[in-house]
Structure formats: C-alpha cells, structure tokens
Coordinates of N, CA and C in Angstrom, one line a residue:
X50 N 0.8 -1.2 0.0 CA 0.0 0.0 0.0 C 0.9 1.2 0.0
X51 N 0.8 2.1 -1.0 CA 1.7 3.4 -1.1 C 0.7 4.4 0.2
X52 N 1.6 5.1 0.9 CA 0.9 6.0 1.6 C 1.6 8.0 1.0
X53 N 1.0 8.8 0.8 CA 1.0 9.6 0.2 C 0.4 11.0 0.6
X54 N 1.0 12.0 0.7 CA -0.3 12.7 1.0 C -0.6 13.8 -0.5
X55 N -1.7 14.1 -0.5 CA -2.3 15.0 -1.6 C -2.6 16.0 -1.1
X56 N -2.3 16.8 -1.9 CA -2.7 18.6 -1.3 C -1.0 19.1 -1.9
X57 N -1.2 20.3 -1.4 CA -0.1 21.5 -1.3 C 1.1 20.6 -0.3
X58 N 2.1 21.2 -0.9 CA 3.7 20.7 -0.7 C 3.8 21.5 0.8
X59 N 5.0 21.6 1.3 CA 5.2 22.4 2.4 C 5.5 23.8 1.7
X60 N 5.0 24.8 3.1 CA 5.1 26.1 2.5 C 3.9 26.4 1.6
X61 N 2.8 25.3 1.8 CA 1.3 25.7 1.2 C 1.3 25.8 -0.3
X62 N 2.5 25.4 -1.2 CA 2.7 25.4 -2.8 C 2.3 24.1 -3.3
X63 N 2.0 23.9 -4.0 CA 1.4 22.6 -5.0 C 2.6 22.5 -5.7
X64 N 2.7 21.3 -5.5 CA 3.9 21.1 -7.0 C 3.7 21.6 -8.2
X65 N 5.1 21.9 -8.4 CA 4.3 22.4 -10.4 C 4.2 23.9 -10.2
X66 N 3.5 24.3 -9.0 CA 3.3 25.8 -9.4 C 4.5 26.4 -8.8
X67 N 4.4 28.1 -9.0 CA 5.4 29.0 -8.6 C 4.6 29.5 -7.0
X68 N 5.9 29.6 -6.2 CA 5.4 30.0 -4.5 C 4.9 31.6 -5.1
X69 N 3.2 31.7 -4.8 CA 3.3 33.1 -4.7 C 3.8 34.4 -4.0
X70 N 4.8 34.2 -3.4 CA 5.7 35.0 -2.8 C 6.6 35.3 -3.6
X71 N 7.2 34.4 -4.4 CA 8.5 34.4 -5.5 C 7.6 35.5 -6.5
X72 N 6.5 35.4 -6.9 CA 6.1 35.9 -7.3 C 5.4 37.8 -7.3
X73 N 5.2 37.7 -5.8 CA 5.0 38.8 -5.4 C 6.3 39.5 -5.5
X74 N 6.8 39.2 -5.1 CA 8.6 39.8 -5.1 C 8.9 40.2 -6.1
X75 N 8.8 39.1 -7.1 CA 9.0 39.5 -8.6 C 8.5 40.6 -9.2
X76 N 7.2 40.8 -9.0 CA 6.2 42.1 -9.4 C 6.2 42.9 -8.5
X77 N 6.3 43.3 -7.6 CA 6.1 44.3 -6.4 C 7.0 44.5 -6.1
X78 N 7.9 43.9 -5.4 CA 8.7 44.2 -4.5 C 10.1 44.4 -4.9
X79 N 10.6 43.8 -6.4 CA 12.1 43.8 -7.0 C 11.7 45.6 -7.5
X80 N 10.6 45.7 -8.4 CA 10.3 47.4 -9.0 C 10.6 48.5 -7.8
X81 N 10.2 48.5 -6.9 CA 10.8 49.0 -5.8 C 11.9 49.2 -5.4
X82 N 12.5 48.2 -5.0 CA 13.9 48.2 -5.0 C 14.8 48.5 -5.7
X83 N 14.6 48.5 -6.9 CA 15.3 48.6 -8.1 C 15.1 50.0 -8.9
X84 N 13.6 51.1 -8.3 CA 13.9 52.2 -8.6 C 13.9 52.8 -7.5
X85 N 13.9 53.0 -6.5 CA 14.2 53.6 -5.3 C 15.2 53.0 -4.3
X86 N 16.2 52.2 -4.4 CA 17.2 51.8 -3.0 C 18.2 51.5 -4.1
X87 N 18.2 50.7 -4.9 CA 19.8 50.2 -6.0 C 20.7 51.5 -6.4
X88 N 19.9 52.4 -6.3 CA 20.7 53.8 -7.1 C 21.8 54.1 -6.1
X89 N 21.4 53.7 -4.7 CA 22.5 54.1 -3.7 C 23.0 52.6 -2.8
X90 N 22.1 51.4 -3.0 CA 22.8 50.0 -2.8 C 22.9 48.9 -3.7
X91 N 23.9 49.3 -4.5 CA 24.5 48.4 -5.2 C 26.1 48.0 -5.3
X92 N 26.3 46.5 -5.5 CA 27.0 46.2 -5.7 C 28.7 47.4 -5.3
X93 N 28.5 48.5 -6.6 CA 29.3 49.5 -6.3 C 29.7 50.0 -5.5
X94 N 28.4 50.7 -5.1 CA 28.2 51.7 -4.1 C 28.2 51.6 -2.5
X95 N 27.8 50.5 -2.4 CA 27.2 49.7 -1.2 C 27.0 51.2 0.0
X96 N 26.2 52.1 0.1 CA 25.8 52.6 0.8 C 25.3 52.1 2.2
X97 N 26.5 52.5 3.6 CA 25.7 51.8 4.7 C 26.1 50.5 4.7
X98 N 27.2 50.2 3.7 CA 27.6 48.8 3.4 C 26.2 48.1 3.2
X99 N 25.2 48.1 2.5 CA 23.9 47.1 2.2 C 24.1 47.7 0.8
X100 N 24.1 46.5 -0.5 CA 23.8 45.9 -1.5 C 22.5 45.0 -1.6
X101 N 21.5 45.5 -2.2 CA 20.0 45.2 -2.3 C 19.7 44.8 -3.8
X102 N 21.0 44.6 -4.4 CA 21.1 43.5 -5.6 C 21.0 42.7 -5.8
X103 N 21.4 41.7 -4.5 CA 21.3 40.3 -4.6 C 20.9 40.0 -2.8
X104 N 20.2 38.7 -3.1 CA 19.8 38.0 -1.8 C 20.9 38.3 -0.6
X105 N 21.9 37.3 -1.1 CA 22.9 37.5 0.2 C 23.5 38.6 0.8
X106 N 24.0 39.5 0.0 CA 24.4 40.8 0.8 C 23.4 41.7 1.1
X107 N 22.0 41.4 0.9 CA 21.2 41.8 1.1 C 20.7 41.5 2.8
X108 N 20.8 40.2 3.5 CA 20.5 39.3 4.6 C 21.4 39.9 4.7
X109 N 21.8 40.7 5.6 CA 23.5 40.8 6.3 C 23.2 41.4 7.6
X110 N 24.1 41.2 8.4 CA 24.4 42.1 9.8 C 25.0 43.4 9.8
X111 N 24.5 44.4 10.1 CA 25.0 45.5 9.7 C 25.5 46.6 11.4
X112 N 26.0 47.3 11.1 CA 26.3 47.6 12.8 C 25.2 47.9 13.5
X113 N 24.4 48.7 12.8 CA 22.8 48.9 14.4 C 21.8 47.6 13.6
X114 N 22.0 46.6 13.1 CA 21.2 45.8 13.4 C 21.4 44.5 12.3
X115 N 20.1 43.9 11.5 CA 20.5 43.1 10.7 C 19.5 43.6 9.8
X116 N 19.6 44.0 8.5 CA 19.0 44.8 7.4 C 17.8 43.9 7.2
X117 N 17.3 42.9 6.7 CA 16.1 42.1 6.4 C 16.3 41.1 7.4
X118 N 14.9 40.7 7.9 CA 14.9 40.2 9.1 C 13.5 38.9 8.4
X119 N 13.6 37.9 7.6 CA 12.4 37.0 7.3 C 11.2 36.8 8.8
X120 N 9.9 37.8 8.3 CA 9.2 37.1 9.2 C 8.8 38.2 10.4
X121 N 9.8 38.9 10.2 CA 9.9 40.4 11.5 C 10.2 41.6 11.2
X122 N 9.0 42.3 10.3 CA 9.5 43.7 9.7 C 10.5 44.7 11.1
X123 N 9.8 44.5 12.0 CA 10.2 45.2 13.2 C 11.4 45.3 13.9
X124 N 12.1 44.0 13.0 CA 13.5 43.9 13.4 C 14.7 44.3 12.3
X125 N 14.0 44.6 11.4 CA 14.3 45.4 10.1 C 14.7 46.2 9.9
X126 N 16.3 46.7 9.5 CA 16.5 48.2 9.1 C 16.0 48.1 7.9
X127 N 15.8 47.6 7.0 CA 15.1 48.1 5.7 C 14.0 48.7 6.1
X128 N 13.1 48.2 6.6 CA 11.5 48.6 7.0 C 11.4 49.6 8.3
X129 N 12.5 49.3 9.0 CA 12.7 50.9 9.9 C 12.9 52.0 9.0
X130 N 14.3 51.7 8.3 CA 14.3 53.3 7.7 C 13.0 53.7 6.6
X131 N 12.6 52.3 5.9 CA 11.3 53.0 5.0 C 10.0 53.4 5.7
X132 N 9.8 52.7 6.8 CA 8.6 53.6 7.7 C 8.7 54.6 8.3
X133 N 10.2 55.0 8.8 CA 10.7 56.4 9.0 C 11.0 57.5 8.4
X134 N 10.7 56.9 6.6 CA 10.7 58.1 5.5 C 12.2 58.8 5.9
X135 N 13.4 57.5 6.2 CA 14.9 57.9 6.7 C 15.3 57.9 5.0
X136 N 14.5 56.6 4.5 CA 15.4 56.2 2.9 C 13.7 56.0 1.9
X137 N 14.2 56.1 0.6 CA 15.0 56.9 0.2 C 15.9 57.9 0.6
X138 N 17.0 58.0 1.1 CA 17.5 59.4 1.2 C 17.4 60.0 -0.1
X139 N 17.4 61.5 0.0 CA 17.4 62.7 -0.9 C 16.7 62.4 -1.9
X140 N 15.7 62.2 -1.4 CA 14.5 61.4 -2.3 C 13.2 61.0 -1.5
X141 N 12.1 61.5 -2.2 CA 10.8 61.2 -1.8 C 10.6 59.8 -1.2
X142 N 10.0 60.1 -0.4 CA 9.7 58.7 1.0 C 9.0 58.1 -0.2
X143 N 8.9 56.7 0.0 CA 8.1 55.8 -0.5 C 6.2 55.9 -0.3
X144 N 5.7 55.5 -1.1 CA 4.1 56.0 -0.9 C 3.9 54.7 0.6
X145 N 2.1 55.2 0.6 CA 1.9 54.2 1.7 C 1.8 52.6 0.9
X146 N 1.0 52.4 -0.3 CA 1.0 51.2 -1.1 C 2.8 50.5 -0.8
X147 N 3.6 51.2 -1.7 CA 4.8 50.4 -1.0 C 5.5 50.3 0.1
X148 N 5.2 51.2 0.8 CA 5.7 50.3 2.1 C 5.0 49.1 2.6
X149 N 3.4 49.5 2.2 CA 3.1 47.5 2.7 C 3.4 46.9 1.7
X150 N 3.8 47.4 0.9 CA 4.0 46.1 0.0 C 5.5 45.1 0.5
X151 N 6.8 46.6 0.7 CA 7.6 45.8 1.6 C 7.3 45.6 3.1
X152 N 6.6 45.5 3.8 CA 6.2 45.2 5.0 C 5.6 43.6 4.4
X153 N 4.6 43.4 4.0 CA 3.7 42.7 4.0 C 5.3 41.3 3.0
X154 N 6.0 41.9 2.4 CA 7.1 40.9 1.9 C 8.1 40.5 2.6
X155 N 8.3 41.4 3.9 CA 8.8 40.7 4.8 C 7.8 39.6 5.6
X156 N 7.2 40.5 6.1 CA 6.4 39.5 6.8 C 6.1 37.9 6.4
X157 N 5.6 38.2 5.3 CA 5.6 36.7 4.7 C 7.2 35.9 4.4
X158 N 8.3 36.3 5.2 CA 9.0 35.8 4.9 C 10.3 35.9 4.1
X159 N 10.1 37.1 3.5 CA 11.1 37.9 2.7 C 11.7 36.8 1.5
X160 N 11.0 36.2 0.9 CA 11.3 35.4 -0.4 C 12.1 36.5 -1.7
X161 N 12.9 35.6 -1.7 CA 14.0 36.0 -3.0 C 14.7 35.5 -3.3
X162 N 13.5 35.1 -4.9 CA 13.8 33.9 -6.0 C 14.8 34.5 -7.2
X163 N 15.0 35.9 -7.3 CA 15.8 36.1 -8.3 C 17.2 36.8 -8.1
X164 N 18.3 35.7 -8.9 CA 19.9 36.0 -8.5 C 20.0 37.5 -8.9
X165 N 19.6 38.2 -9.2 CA 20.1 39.9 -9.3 C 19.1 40.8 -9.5
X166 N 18.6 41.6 -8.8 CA 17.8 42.9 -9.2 C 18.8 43.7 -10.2
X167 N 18.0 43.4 -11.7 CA 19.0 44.4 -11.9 C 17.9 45.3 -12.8
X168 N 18.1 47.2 -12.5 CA 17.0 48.2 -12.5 C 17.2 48.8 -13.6
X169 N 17.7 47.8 -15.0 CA 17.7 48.3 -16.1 C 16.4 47.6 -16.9
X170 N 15.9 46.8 -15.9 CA 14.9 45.5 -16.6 C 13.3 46.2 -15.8
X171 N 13.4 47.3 -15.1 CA 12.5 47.7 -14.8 C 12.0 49.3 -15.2
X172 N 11.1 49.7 -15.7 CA 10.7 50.9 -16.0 C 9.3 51.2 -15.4
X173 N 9.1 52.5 -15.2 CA 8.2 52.9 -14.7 C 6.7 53.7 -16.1
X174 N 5.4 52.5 -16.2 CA 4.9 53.2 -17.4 C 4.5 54.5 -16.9
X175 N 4.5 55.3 -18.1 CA 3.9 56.7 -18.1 C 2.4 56.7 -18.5
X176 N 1.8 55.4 -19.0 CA 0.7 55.1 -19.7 C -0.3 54.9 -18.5
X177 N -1.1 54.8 -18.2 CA -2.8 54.4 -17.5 C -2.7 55.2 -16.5
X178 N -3.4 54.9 -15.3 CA -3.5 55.6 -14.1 C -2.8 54.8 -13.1
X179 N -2.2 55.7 -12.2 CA -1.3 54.6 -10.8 C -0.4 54.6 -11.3
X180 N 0.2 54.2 -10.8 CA 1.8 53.1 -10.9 C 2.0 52.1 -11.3
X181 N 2.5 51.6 -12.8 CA 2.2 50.3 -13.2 C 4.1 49.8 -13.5
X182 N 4.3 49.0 -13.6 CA 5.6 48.1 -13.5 C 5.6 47.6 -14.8
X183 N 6.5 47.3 -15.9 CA 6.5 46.5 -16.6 C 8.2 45.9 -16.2
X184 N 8.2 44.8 -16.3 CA 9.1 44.2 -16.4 C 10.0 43.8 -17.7
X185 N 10.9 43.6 -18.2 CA 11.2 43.4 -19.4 C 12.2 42.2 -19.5

C-alpha cells in the first residue's frame, strides 16, 4: 500500500506551481527596490555597506542591526528606515501602497527567488492611471 499525502507541498505550494511569494517579489517588490534603494545600494556603491542586488548581501548584519529580518519587519533596518521616511535618502519617501508592500514581503517571509535585481529590466509606465511596472 503506497501512503501519500495529496494537497499542497510544504510552504502551502502545489507542486508544479510558482510560490506566490517568489512571485510577489517578482512584481512588487524587485520594481521597488530597483527604482528607489539600488541607485544608492549596489554592488558598487554599497551605501551603509547594504547591497540590495542580490539575496545574500542583502540578509547581512550591519552595525545597528540586521538589514532584512524574514518574518519580523520590526527587526528590520530596511522597514525601519522605509517607515521612517529615513530612505530613500534625498528622495521622496516611499508611498503608503509600497511600504506594505515591503512590509507585507517581509512579513511573509522575505522570499528572493531572483539571483540579481538588476534596474535596467524595470521601468516605470507613463501610460494608465497609478503606478504600473513592466518588467522586461
């Protein structure tokens, strides 16, 4: 007798599908980062020593704390300084929509499925109403 279970995998994903988180990130949360934080944390630049190009130097320990915290915006300097309208520096705070958008991306976990934000692959349309993302 095979024993088996049916349903969703761990982590609540079905085999076969993409974790909607990988996905959220993908559409929400990489456009963000990539036009508001990479200009001054990249690779190059590393402002504050945080690089927000890629996963790993992204997760790091930084002197007043540890920059993305999966699970605990609150322990967060990303989401401190963006609820504190600290960062952007010299640049307009983030609206209220994205800050929960990164709030709500930590909280779930802080998923980041793609090896490089890179903010040449993202534009901001001029076309419809709101804020729309195309990815390219």
């Amino acid at each position: 007798m095979t024993n088996f279970k049916a349903g969703a995998a761990e982590g609540g994903v079905v085999p076969g599908q993409r974790d909607p988180r990988a996905i959220h990130f993908e559409n929400k949360v990489a456009p963000i980062l990539a036009n508001h934080c990479i200009e001054c944390h990249d690779p190059a630049t590393r402002k504050g020593k945080l690089d927000l190009t890629r996963r790993s130097p992204a997760f790091v320990t930084l002197k007043d704390g540890i920059s993305i915290v999966p699970g605990n915006p609150e322990q967060s300097l990303l989401w401190e300084a963006v609820f504190h309208d600290e960062m952007p520096e010299d640049n307009d705070p983030l609206n209220k929509e994205q800050k929960a958008t990164l709030r709500k991306w930590i909280e779930d976990g802080a998923v980041w499925p793609l090896a490089r934000i890179d903010p040449a692959n993202y534009v901001q349309s001029s076309g419809g109403i709101g804020e729309q993302w195309i990815q390219r």
